[in-house]
Amino acid sequence: VKNVLIRKLKRFGPLDERDEILLTEVVSDSRSIAAREDIIHEGERPEKGHLIVSGFGCRYKVLPNGTRQVVGCLIPGDFIHLQRSLLNEMDHSIGTLSPCIVVDIPRDLVLRLHESTAIAHAFRMVALVDESITREWLASMGRRDALARLGHLLCELFTRYQAVDLVDRGSFEFPMRQTEIAETLGLSNVHVNRVLQELRGLQLIQLKLGKATILDLAQLKVLSGFNPNYLHLGPETQRWDPELAPATRSR
Amino acid sequence: VKNVLIRKLKRFGPLDERDEILLTEVVSDSRSIAAREDIIHEGERPEKGHLIVSGFGCRYKVLPNGTRQVVGCLIPGDFIHLQRSLLNEMDHSIGTLSPCIVVDIPRDLVLRLHESTAIAHAFRMVALVDESITREWLASMGRRDALARLGHLLCELFTRYQAVDLVDRGSFEFPMRQTEIAETLGLSNVHVNRVLQELRGLQLIQLKLGKATILDLAQLKVLSGFNPNYLHLGPETQRWDPELAPATRSR
DNA sequence: CGTACTATTGATAGATATCAACGCTGGTGG
DNA sequence: CCACCAGCGTTGATATCTATCAATAGTACG
């Protein structure tokens, strides 16, 4: 069974056997972190790269006014500041939202990984996609209302999970509490609650036990104006068939 | 006279003579672009890198709902997708807001630049800072009100212009129209107008003839919760003395 | 069976958008 | 040289959306 990492990087080009061995080595030494703990804190000077093997994490900032803003979601296969040259101070923190398995990648291994042209290229692509996602979130914040914002987030996560083959019959891990969703979307927790209900009422989604289920992706996309181009996954994604979703049931 | 580019990259480490020669070569062949034209349009596959030598540009997205969101400002010394491997489709557009002088950097020159360790490093840093700025904007959108958002943008631009030595007695180029500011901050043009008046009334800023003047940076920072750490400019910036600002005058 | 979160609800307040004029200014053609 | 035009800025009135506040209801867990 290939690990998420290999699965993910393969999207950006073929990897030879040597690459795969190297990537397997990366994942060999992992550690567990409980839910809602920090992996790195703002102000730290990161010594190593990190990789999320399983679980759900986020990047976040705490503003001078004391509020918190989540600026990115981390799902299995996502890197944390591999590119970051391991040089500068973190300007944001990274924490877990569910129990995570994380790999620490020591500096020299990072360098060895970069020696493979294919891997280095894939890394660069990954970094570009991260950037691109942040820009899309920015657009979402600025120009989508609460309903579309929430729908858009769910479409994105669905698509990203799908890209690492972690969607099971329309469902994927989604451990965020409503307050955390609010901190992600720039809303209040109360409003998130209401918008969530609306989406449920429309039979578009279902949240339960730390998992989200998309009941009608096509409609959710329309409602939120979701266009996956910014994820740069190539045309071969989006092959999920809405018919395979669990039958909608009256709440 | 050293060009903006050299000035900017030097922040991230020393450059030797060879580097400077190379960077001078980059800037040797530039072209002018009128205000409010596109440099690259979404969907294009960029062939070259670009560098803004003078003028003011922006990255922007047009959402499915027809609205526009500016997701980044480009000032002299800023790169456009140098890292982008010149491979993938643009997921956003880039346009000018004032007349600009732009350098096109052909693929082979990009590669040559990357051969210098110092330059390659500086490029990586620049990319990280870009990312970081986008994240800060996201936090701003999510958790700052209109007044703070506007103030924060002005603080940031002031600081970035200062970093390339393009602030003159508290003033810097700022050609945005109110509608464009609105598209940047996720507000309506009408509201931007009112907030702008408030900031003027507080004697904090002054906009005139495509230039912005910060009358009281210290207060503007407090009001907007501005902390320049995310710009990664190092401690030696922020040495502008508020006392040097033009005397406040009644409207 | 309490305890402590988290989700939900209702009522109200506040911020920002929208709509519709109106004013200014700089450019253009007669 | 002046009248007109177009684009941007400004204003006021009103509509919406979203936040805030304060309870209440669920739920997991010891």
Coordinates of C-alpha atoms (C1' of nucleotides) in Angstrom, one line a residue:
Chain A
V1 CA 0.0 0.0 0.0
K2 CA 1.5 3.3 -1.0
N3 CA 1.4 6.1 1.4
V4 CA -0.6 9.3 1.0
L5 CA 2.5 11.2 0.2
I6 CA 3.4 9.2 -2.8
R7 CA -0.2 9.2 -3.9
K8 CA -0.3 13.0 -3.7
L9 CA 3.0 13.8 -5.3
K10 CA 2.3 11.4 -8.2
R11 CA -0.3 13.9 -9.4
F12 CA 2.4 16.2 -10.4
G13 CA 4.5 13.8 -12.4
P14 CA 5.9 10.3 -12.4
L15 CA 8.1 9.1 -9.6
D16 CA 10.8 6.5 -10.2
E17 CA 11.5 3.6 -7.8
R18 CA 14.2 5.6 -6.1
D19 CA 11.9 8.4 -5.4
E20 CA 9.3 6.1 -3.9
I21 CA 11.9 4.5 -1.6
L22 CA 12.9 7.9 -0.4
L23 CA 9.4 8.9 0.2
T24 CA 8.7 5.7 2.1
E25 CA 11.7 6.5 4.3
V26 CA 10.3 9.9 5.1
V27 CA 7.1 8.4 6.4
S28 CA 8.8 5.7 8.4
D29 CA 9.3 7.6 11.6
S30 CA 6.1 9.3 12.7
R31 CA 4.6 10.5 15.9
S32 CA 1.1 11.0 17.2
I33 CA -0.3 14.3 18.4
A34 CA -3.6 14.7 20.2
A35 CA -6.4 16.8 18.9
R36 CA -6.2 20.6 19.4
E37 CA -2.5 20.8 20.2
D38 CA 0.0 23.0 18.4
I39 CA 2.6 21.5 16.1
I40 CA 4.4 24.7 15.7
H41 CA 3.8 28.0 17.3
E42 CA 4.1 31.5 15.9
G43 CA 7.4 33.0 16.5
E44 CA 9.2 29.7 16.5
R45 CA 12.1 29.1 14.2
P46 CA 11.3 25.8 12.6
E47 CA 14.1 23.2 12.6
K48 CA 12.4 20.6 10.5
G49 CA 9.8 20.1 7.9
H50 CA 6.7 18.3 8.8
L51 CA 4.2 16.1 7.0
I52 CA 0.7 15.2 8.0
V53 CA 0.2 11.5 7.6
S54 CA -3.3 11.3 9.1
G55 CA -5.7 13.6 10.9
F56 CA -6.8 17.1 10.3
G57 CA -4.8 20.2 11.1
C58 CA -4.9 23.9 10.4
R59 CA -2.7 27.0 10.1
Y60 CA -4.0 29.9 12.2
K61 CA -3.2 33.4 13.3
V62 CA -4.1 35.2 16.4
L63 CA -4.7 38.8 15.8
P64 CA -3.8 41.7 18.0
N65 CA -7.5 42.1 18.8
G66 CA -7.4 38.6 20.3
T67 CA -9.5 36.9 17.7
R68 CA -8.4 33.9 15.8
Q69 CA -8.4 33.3 12.1
V70 CA -7.7 29.9 10.5
V71 CA -5.8 30.5 7.3
G72 CA -5.5 27.0 6.0
C73 CA -6.5 23.4 6.5
L74 CA -4.0 20.6 6.5
I75 CA -5.1 17.1 5.5
P76 CA -3.1 13.9 5.0
G77 CA -0.3 14.4 2.5
D78 CA 0.1 18.1 3.2
F79 CA 3.5 19.6 4.0
I80 CA 4.3 22.2 6.5
H81 CA 7.0 24.7 5.5
L82 CA 9.3 22.4 3.6
Q83 CA 10.2 25.2 1.4
R84 CA 10.6 27.5 4.3
S85 CA 14.4 27.1 4.1
L86 CA 14.1 26.5 7.8
L87 CA 15.3 29.9 8.3
N88 CA 12.8 32.4 9.3
E89 CA 10.3 32.9 12.1
M90 CA 6.9 31.5 11.8
D91 CA 4.3 34.2 11.3
H92 CA 1.5 31.9 12.1
S93 CA 0.9 28.8 14.2
I94 CA -0.1 25.3 13.2
G95 CA -2.3 23.0 15.2
T96 CA -4.3 19.9 15.1
L97 CA -8.0 19.6 15.1
S98 CA -8.2 15.9 15.3
P99 CA -5.6 13.4 16.5
C100 CA -2.9 13.5 14.0
I101 CA 0.1 11.4 12.9
V102 CA 2.9 13.7 11.9
V103 CA 6.3 13.0 10.4
D104 CA 9.2 15.3 11.3
I105 CA 11.5 15.6 8.4
P106 CA 15.0 16.6 9.5
R107 CA 16.9 19.1 7.5
D108 CA 19.2 16.7 5.8
L109 CA 16.4 14.6 4.6
V110 CA 14.7 17.6 3.2
L111 CA 17.8 18.3 1.3
R112 CA 18.0 14.8 0.0
L113 CA 14.5 14.9 -1.1
H114 CA 15.2 18.0 -3.1
E115 CA 17.9 16.2 -4.9
S116 CA 15.4 14.2 -6.8
T117 CA 14.2 16.4 -9.7
A118 CA 10.8 14.8 -9.7
I119 CA 10.3 15.3 -6.0
A120 CA 11.7 18.8 -6.0
H121 CA 9.3 19.7 -8.8
A122 CA 6.4 18.1 -7.0
F123 CA 7.3 20.1 -3.9
R124 CA 7.3 23.3 -5.8
M125 CA 4.0 22.5 -7.2
V126 CA 2.6 21.7 -3.8
A127 CA 3.8 25.1 -2.5
L128 CA 2.2 26.8 -5.4
V129 CA -1.1 25.1 -4.8
D130 CA -1.0 26.1 -1.1
E131 CA -0.5 29.6 -2.2
S132 CA -3.3 29.3 -4.7
I133 CA -5.7 28.0 -2.0
T134 CA -5.0 30.8 0.3
R135 CA -5.8 33.3 -2.5
E136 CA -9.0 31.5 -3.2
W137 CA -10.0 31.7 0.4
L138 CA -9.2 35.4 0.3
A139 CA -11.6 35.8 -2.6
S140 CA -14.1 33.7 -0.8
M141 CA -13.9 35.9 2.3
G142 CA -14.2 39.0 0.3
R143 CA -16.9 38.2 -2.2
R144 CA -19.0 35.2 -1.1
D145 CA -21.7 35.3 1.5
A146 CA -21.8 33.0 4.5
L147 CA -23.7 30.2 2.7
A148 CA -21.5 30.1 -0.3
R149 CA -18.4 30.4 1.8
L150 CA -19.3 27.4 3.8
G151 CA -20.3 25.5 0.7
H152 CA -17.1 26.4 -1.0
L153 CA -15.0 25.2 1.9
L154 CA -16.7 21.8 1.9
C155 CA -16.4 21.5 -1.9
E156 CA -12.7 22.2 -1.5
L157 CA -12.1 19.8 1.2
F158 CA -14.1 17.1 -0.6
T159 CA -11.9 17.7 -3.7
R160 CA -8.7 17.7 -1.8
Y161 CA -9.5 14.5 0.1
Q162 CA -10.6 12.9 -3.1
A163 CA -7.2 13.8 -4.5
V164 CA -5.5 11.7 -1.9
D165 CA -8.2 9.0 -2.2
L166 CA -9.6 9.6 1.2
V167 CA -13.3 10.1 0.4
D168 CA -15.5 7.2 1.2
R169 CA -18.9 7.3 -0.3
G170 CA -19.1 11.1 -0.2
S171 CA -17.7 11.3 3.3
F172 CA -14.4 12.7 4.6
E173 CA -12.9 13.6 7.9
F174 CA -14.1 16.9 9.2
P175 CA -13.5 17.4 12.9
M176 CA -14.1 21.1 13.0
R177 CA -16.4 22.5 15.6
Q178 CA -18.8 25.2 14.7
T179 CA -16.6 27.8 16.4
E180 CA -13.7 26.6 14.4
I181 CA -15.6 26.8 11.2
A182 CA -16.5 30.3 12.2
E183 CA -12.8 31.1 12.7
T184 CA -12.1 29.8 9.3
L185 CA -14.8 31.6 7.4
G186 CA -14.7 34.9 9.3
L187 CA -18.1 34.4 10.8
S188 CA -19.6 34.1 14.2
N189 CA -20.3 30.6 15.6
V190 CA -24.0 31.4 15.8
H191 CA -24.2 32.3 12.2
V192 CA -22.3 29.2 11.2
N193 CA -24.8 27.2 13.1
R194 CA -27.6 28.7 11.1
V195 CA -26.0 28.4 7.8
L196 CA -25.1 24.8 8.5
Q197 CA -28.7 24.2 9.2
E198 CA -29.7 25.7 5.9
L199 CA -27.3 23.5 4.0
R200 CA -28.6 20.5 5.8
G201 CA -32.2 21.6 5.1
L202 CA -31.3 21.8 1.4
Q203 CA -30.2 18.2 1.7
L204 CA -26.7 19.1 0.5
I205 CA -24.6 18.0 3.3
Q206 CA -24.5 16.1 6.6
L207 CA -22.1 16.4 9.5
K208 CA -21.7 13.7 12.0
L209 CA -19.1 12.2 14.2
G210 CA -16.3 14.3 12.9
K211 CA -17.1 13.4 9.3
A212 CA -18.7 15.5 6.6
T213 CA -20.8 13.9 3.9
I214 CA -21.6 15.7 0.6
L215 CA -25.0 14.6 -0.5
D216 CA -25.2 16.7 -3.6
L217 CA -21.9 17.9 -4.9
A218 CA -23.2 19.3 -8.1
Q219 CA -25.7 21.6 -6.4
L220 CA -23.2 22.5 -3.7
K221 CA -20.8 23.6 -6.3
V222 CA -23.4 25.8 -8.1
L223 CA -24.5 27.3 -4.8
S224 CA -21.0 28.2 -3.8
G225 CA -19.5 29.0 -7.2
F226 CA -16.8 26.3 -6.8
N227 CA -14.4 25.9 -9.6
P228 CA -11.6 23.5 -8.8
N229 CA -9.1 25.0 -11.2
Y230 CA -7.2 26.7 -8.3
L231 CA -6.3 23.3 -6.9
H232 CA -4.3 22.4 -10.0
L233 CA -5.3 18.8 -9.9
G234 CA -5.6 18.3 -13.6
P235 CA -8.7 17.2 -15.5
E236 CA -8.7 13.7 -14.2
T237 CA -10.2 14.5 -10.8
Q238 CA -13.8 15.3 -10.1
R239 CA -14.7 11.8 -11.2
W240 CA -16.8 11.2 -8.2
D241 CA -20.3 10.2 -9.1
P242 CA -23.1 11.9 -7.1
E243 CA -25.2 8.8 -7.7
L244 CA -22.9 7.0 -5.3
A245 CA -23.7 9.2 -2.4
P246 CA -25.9 7.7 0.3
A247 CA -29.5 8.3 -0.3
T248 CA -30.8 11.5 1.1
R249 CA -32.9 11.0 4.1
S250 CA -35.2 13.4 5.9
R251 CA -33.4 14.7 8.9
Chain B
V1 CA 22.3 53.8 -8.8
K2 CA 21.2 50.3 -7.9
N3 CA 17.9 49.1 -9.2
V4 CA 14.9 48.3 -6.9
L5 CA 15.4 44.6 -7.5
I6 CA 18.9 44.6 -6.0
R7 CA 17.7 46.8 -3.2
K8 CA 15.0 44.4 -2.4
L9 CA 16.9 41.1 -2.6
K10 CA 19.7 42.5 -0.5
R11 CA 17.4 42.4 2.4
F12 CA 17.6 38.6 2.4
G13 CA 21.4 38.3 2.3
P14 CA 24.5 39.7 0.7
L15 CA 24.9 39.6 -3.1
D16 CA 28.3 39.4 -4.7
E17 CA 29.3 41.4 -7.7
R18 CA 28.4 38.6 -10.1
D19 CA 24.9 38.5 -8.7
E20 CA 24.5 42.2 -9.1
I21 CA 25.6 42.1 -12.7
L22 CA 23.1 39.4 -13.4
L23 CA 20.3 41.3 -11.7
T24 CA 21.3 44.4 -13.7
E25 CA 21.0 42.4 -16.8
V26 CA 17.5 41.3 -15.9
V27 CA 16.3 44.9 -15.7
S28 CA 18.0 46.0 -18.8
D29 CA 15.1 45.2 -21.2
S30 CA 11.9 46.6 -19.9
R31 CA 8.6 47.7 -21.4
S32 CA 5.8 50.1 -20.4
I33 CA 2.2 49.1 -19.8
A34 CA -0.6 51.6 -19.4
A35 CA -2.7 51.8 -16.3
R36 CA -5.5 49.2 -15.9
E37 CA -4.3 46.7 -18.4
D38 CA -3.7 43.1 -17.9
I39 CA -0.1 41.7 -17.7
I40 CA -1.3 38.1 -17.6
H41 CA -4.8 36.8 -17.7
E42 CA -6.3 33.9 -15.8
G43 CA -6.1 30.7 -17.8
E44 CA -2.9 31.7 -19.6
R45 CA 0.1 29.5 -19.3
P46 CA 2.9 31.9 -18.4
E47 CA 6.0 31.6 -20.6
K48 CA 8.2 34.0 -18.7
G49 CA 8.7 35.5 -15.4
H50 CA 7.9 39.2 -14.8
L51 CA 9.2 41.9 -12.5
I52 CA 7.6 45.2 -11.7
V53 CA 10.2 47.9 -12.0
S54 CA 7.9 50.8 -11.5
G55 CA 4.2 51.4 -11.1
F56 CA 1.5 49.7 -9.1
G57 CA -0.1 46.4 -10.1
C58 CA -2.4 43.8 -8.5
R59 CA -3.3 40.2 -8.6
Y60 CA -7.0 39.6 -8.9
K61 CA -9.7 37.0 -9.3
V62 CA -13.1 37.3 -11.0
L63 CA -15.5 35.0 -9.2
P64 CA -18.3 33.0 -10.8
N65 CA -20.8 35.5 -9.4
G66 CA -19.1 38.2 -11.4
T67 CA -17.5 40.2 -8.6
R68 CA -13.8 40.9 -8.5
Q69 CA -11.4 40.4 -5.7
V70 CA -7.9 41.8 -5.6
V71 CA -5.7 39.3 -3.9
G72 CA -2.4 41.1 -3.9
C73 CA -0.7 44.3 -4.6
L74 CA 2.5 44.5 -6.7
I75 CA 4.9 47.3 -6.2
P76 CA 8.4 47.9 -7.6
G77 CA 10.7 45.0 -7.0
D78 CA 7.9 42.5 -6.9
F79 CA 8.1 39.3 -8.9
I80 CA 5.3 37.6 -10.7
H81 CA 5.4 33.8 -10.7
L82 CA 9.1 33.3 -11.0
Q83 CA 8.8 30.1 -9.0
R84 CA 5.8 29.0 -10.9
S85 CA 8.0 26.7 -12.9
L86 CA 6.3 28.3 -15.9
L87 CA 4.2 25.2 -16.1
N88 CA 0.7 25.5 -14.9
E89 CA -2.2 27.6 -15.8
M90 CA -2.7 30.9 -14.0
D91 CA -5.6 30.7 -11.6
H92 CA -5.8 34.5 -11.3
S93 CA -5.0 37.5 -13.4
I94 CA -2.5 40.3 -13.0
G95 CA -3.1 43.8 -14.1
T96 CA -1.7 47.3 -13.7
L97 CA -3.4 50.1 -11.7
S98 CA -1.0 52.8 -12.7
P99 CA 1.3 53.0 -15.7
C100 CA 4.0 50.4 -15.1
I101 CA 7.4 49.4 -16.3
V102 CA 7.7 45.7 -16.4
V103 CA 10.5 43.4 -17.2
D104 CA 9.9 40.1 -18.9
I105 CA 12.3 37.5 -17.8
P106 CA 12.7 34.7 -20.3
R107 CA 12.9 31.1 -19.1
D108 CA 16.6 30.7 -19.5
L109 CA 17.4 33.8 -17.6
V110 CA 15.2 32.6 -14.8
L111 CA 17.2 29.4 -14.7
R112 CA 20.5 31.3 -14.7
L113 CA 19.3 33.5 -11.8
H114 CA 18.5 30.4 -9.9
E115 CA 22.1 29.2 -10.3
S116 CA 23.3 31.8 -7.9
T117 CA 22.8 30.5 -4.4
A118 CA 22.3 33.9 -3.0
I119 CA 19.7 34.9 -5.6
A120 CA 17.9 31.5 -5.4
H121 CA 17.7 31.9 -1.7
A122 CA 16.4 35.4 -2.0
F123 CA 13.8 34.3 -4.5
R124 CA 12.6 31.6 -2.2
M125 CA 12.3 34.2 0.6
V126 CA 10.4 36.5 -1.6
A127 CA 7.9 33.7 -2.5
L128 CA 7.5 33.0 1.2
V129 CA 6.8 36.6 2.0
D130 CA 4.2 36.7 -0.7
E131 CA 2.4 33.8 0.7
S132 CA 2.7 35.3 4.1
I133 CA 1.1 38.5 3.0
T134 CA -1.8 36.7 1.5
R135 CA -2.4 34.9 4.8
E136 CA -2.3 38.2 6.6
W137 CA -4.9 39.6 4.2
L138 CA -7.0 36.6 4.8
A139 CA -6.9 37.2 8.6
S140 CA -7.6 40.9 7.9
M141 CA -10.7 40.0 5.9
G142 CA -11.9 37.6 8.5
R143 CA -11.3 39.4 11.7
R144 CA -10.8 43.1 11.1
D145 CA -13.6 45.6 10.6
A146 CA -13.6 48.0 7.6
L147 CA -11.6 50.7 9.3
A148 CA -8.9 48.5 10.6
R149 CA -8.8 46.7 7.3
L150 CA -8.1 49.9 5.4
G151 CA -5.6 51.1 7.9
H152 CA -3.8 47.8 7.8
L153 CA -3.5 47.9 4.1
L154 CA -2.0 51.3 4.2
C155 CA 0.4 50.3 6.9
E156 CA 1.5 47.4 4.9
L157 CA 2.0 49.3 1.7
F158 CA 3.9 52.0 3.5
T159 CA 6.2 49.4 5.0
R160 CA 6.7 47.6 1.8
Y161 CA 7.4 50.8 -0.1
Q162 CA 9.8 51.8 2.6
A163 CA 11.6 48.5 2.2
V164 CA 12.4 49.4 -1.4
D165 CA 13.1 53.0 -0.4
L166 CA 10.2 54.4 -2.2
V167 CA 8.6 56.4 0.6
D168 CA 9.1 60.2 0.3
R169 CA 8.2 62.1 3.5
G170 CA 5.5 59.7 4.4
S171 CA 4.1 59.4 0.9
F172 CA 4.0 56.6 -1.6
E173 CA 2.3 55.8 -4.8
F174 CA -1.2 54.6 -4.4
P175 CA -3.3 54.8 -7.6
M176 CA -6.2 52.8 -6.4
R177 CA -9.7 54.1 -6.9
Q178 CA -12.2 53.7 -4.2
T179 CA -13.9 50.9 -6.1
E180 CA -10.6 49.1 -6.4
I181 CA -9.9 49.5 -2.7
A182 CA -13.3 48.0 -2.1
E183 CA -12.4 45.1 -4.3
T184 CA -9.3 44.6 -2.3
L185 CA -10.9 44.8 1.1
G186 CA -14.1 43.0 0.4
L187 CA -16.2 46.0 0.9
S188 CA -18.5 48.2 -1.2
N189 CA -17.2 51.3 -2.8
V190 CA -19.6 53.4 -0.8
H191 CA -18.4 52.1 2.5
V192 CA -14.8 52.6 1.5
N193 CA -15.6 56.2 0.8
R194 CA -17.0 56.6 4.3
V195 CA -14.2 54.8 6.0
L196 CA -11.7 56.8 4.1
Q197 CA -13.3 60.0 5.3
E198 CA -13.1 58.7 8.8
L199 CA -9.4 58.1 8.5
R200 CA -8.9 61.5 7.0
G201 CA -11.0 63.0 9.7
L202 CA -8.7 61.4 12.3
Q203 CA -5.8 63.1 10.6
L204 CA -4.2 59.8 9.9
I205 CA -3.9 59.7 6.2
Q206 CA -4.2 61.8 3.1
L207 CA -4.9 60.6 -0.5
K208 CA -4.2 62.9 -3.4
L209 CA -3.1 62.6 -7.0
G210 CA -2.5 58.8 -6.9
K211 CA -0.4 59.1 -3.8
A212 CA -1.1 58.2 -0.2
T213 CA 0.5 60.0 2.8
I214 CA 0.6 58.6 6.2
L215 CA 0.3 61.4 8.7
D216 CA 0.4 59.3 11.9
L217 CA 1.8 55.9 11.4
A218 CA 2.0 55.0 15.0
Q219 CA -1.7 55.7 15.5
L220 CA -2.6 54.0 12.3
K221 CA -0.8 50.9 13.4
V222 CA -2.6 50.8 16.7
L223 CA -6.0 51.4 15.1
S224 CA -5.4 48.6 12.6
G225 CA -3.5 46.1 14.7
F226 CA -0.6 46.2 12.3
N227 CA 2.4 44.1 13.2
P228 CA 5.0 44.0 10.4
N229 CA 6.4 40.6 11.4
Y230 CA 4.7 38.9 8.5
L231 CA 6.6 40.9 6.0
H232 CA 9.9 39.3 7.3
L233 CA 11.9 42.5 6.7
G234 CA 14.0 42.1 9.8
P235 CA 14.3 44.5 12.7
E236 CA 16.1 47.2 10.8
T237 CA 13.0 48.5 9.1
Q238 CA 10.4 50.6 10.6
R239 CA 12.9 53.3 11.1
W240 CA 10.7 56.0 9.7
D241 CA 10.2 58.8 12.1
P242 CA 6.6 60.1 12.5
E243 CA 8.0 63.5 13.3
L244 CA 9.2 63.8 9.7
A245 CA 5.7 63.6 8.4
P246 CA 4.3 66.8 6.9
A247 CA 2.5 68.8 9.5
T248 CA -1.2 67.9 9.8
R249 CA -3.3 70.5 8.3
S250 CA -7.0 71.0 8.6
R251 CA -8.7 69.2 5.8
Chain C
dC1 C1' -26.3 11.6 37.7
dG2 C1' -23.7 15.8 37.6
dT3 C1' -20.2 18.5 34.8
dA4 C1' -18.6 20.8 31.0
dC5 C1' -18.6 21.4 26.5
dT6 C1' -20.9 22.1 22.2
dA7 C1' -25.0 23.0 19.5
dT8 C1' -29.3 25.4 19.0
dT9 C1' -32.7 29.2 19.5
dG10 C1' -34.7 33.8 19.9
dA11 C1' -34.3 38.6 20.3
dT12 C1' -31.8 42.6 19.4
dA13 C1' -28.0 45.6 17.7
dG14 C1' -24.5 46.9 14.5
dA15 C1' -22.0 46.9 10.3
dT16 C1' -22.1 47.0 5.7
dA17 C1' -24.5 46.7 1.1
dT18 C1' -27.6 48.6 -2.1
dC19 C1' -30.0 52.2 -4.5
dA20 C1' -30.4 56.6 -6.2
dA21 C1' -29.1 61.2 -6.5
dC22 C1' -25.9 64.8 -6.9
dG23 C1' -21.3 67.1 -7.2
dC24 C1' -16.7 67.6 -9.1
dT25 C1' -13.2 67.5 -12.3
dG26 C1' -10.7 66.8 -16.3
dG27 C1' -11.0 66.2 -21.2
dT28 C1' -13.1 67.3 -25.7
dG29 C1' -15.3 69.3 -29.5
dG30 C1' -17.5 73.2 -31.3
Chain D
dC1 C1' -12.9 79.7 -24.5
dC2 C1' -16.9 77.6 -23.0
dA3 C1' -20.5 74.0 -22.8
dC4 C1' -21.0 69.2 -22.5
dC5 C1' -19.7 64.5 -21.2
dA6 C1' -18.0 60.7 -18.7
dG7 C1' -16.0 58.9 -14.7
dC8 C1' -15.2 59.1 -10.1
dG9 C1' -16.3 60.7 -5.4
dT10 C1' -19.8 61.9 -2.1
dT11 C1' -24.3 61.8 0.3
dG12 C1' -28.6 60.1 2.3
dA13 C1' -32.1 56.7 2.9
dT14 C1' -33.1 52.1 3.3
dA15 C1' -32.4 47.0 3.2
dT16 C1' -29.6 42.9 4.5
dC17 C1' -26.6 40.3 6.5
dT18 C1' -24.2 39.0 10.4
dA19 C1' -22.7 39.8 15.2
dT20 C1' -23.9 39.8 20.0
dC21 C1' -26.2 38.5 24.0
dA22 C1' -28.5 35.4 26.7
dA23 C1' -30.9 31.3 27.4
dT24 C1' -31.9 26.5 26.6
dA25 C1' -31.0 21.9 24.9
dG26 C1' -27.9 18.0 23.8
dT27 C1' -24.2 15.0 24.6
dA28 C1' -20.1 12.8 26.1
dC29 C1' -17.8 11.5 30.0
dG30 C1' -16.3 10.5 34.6

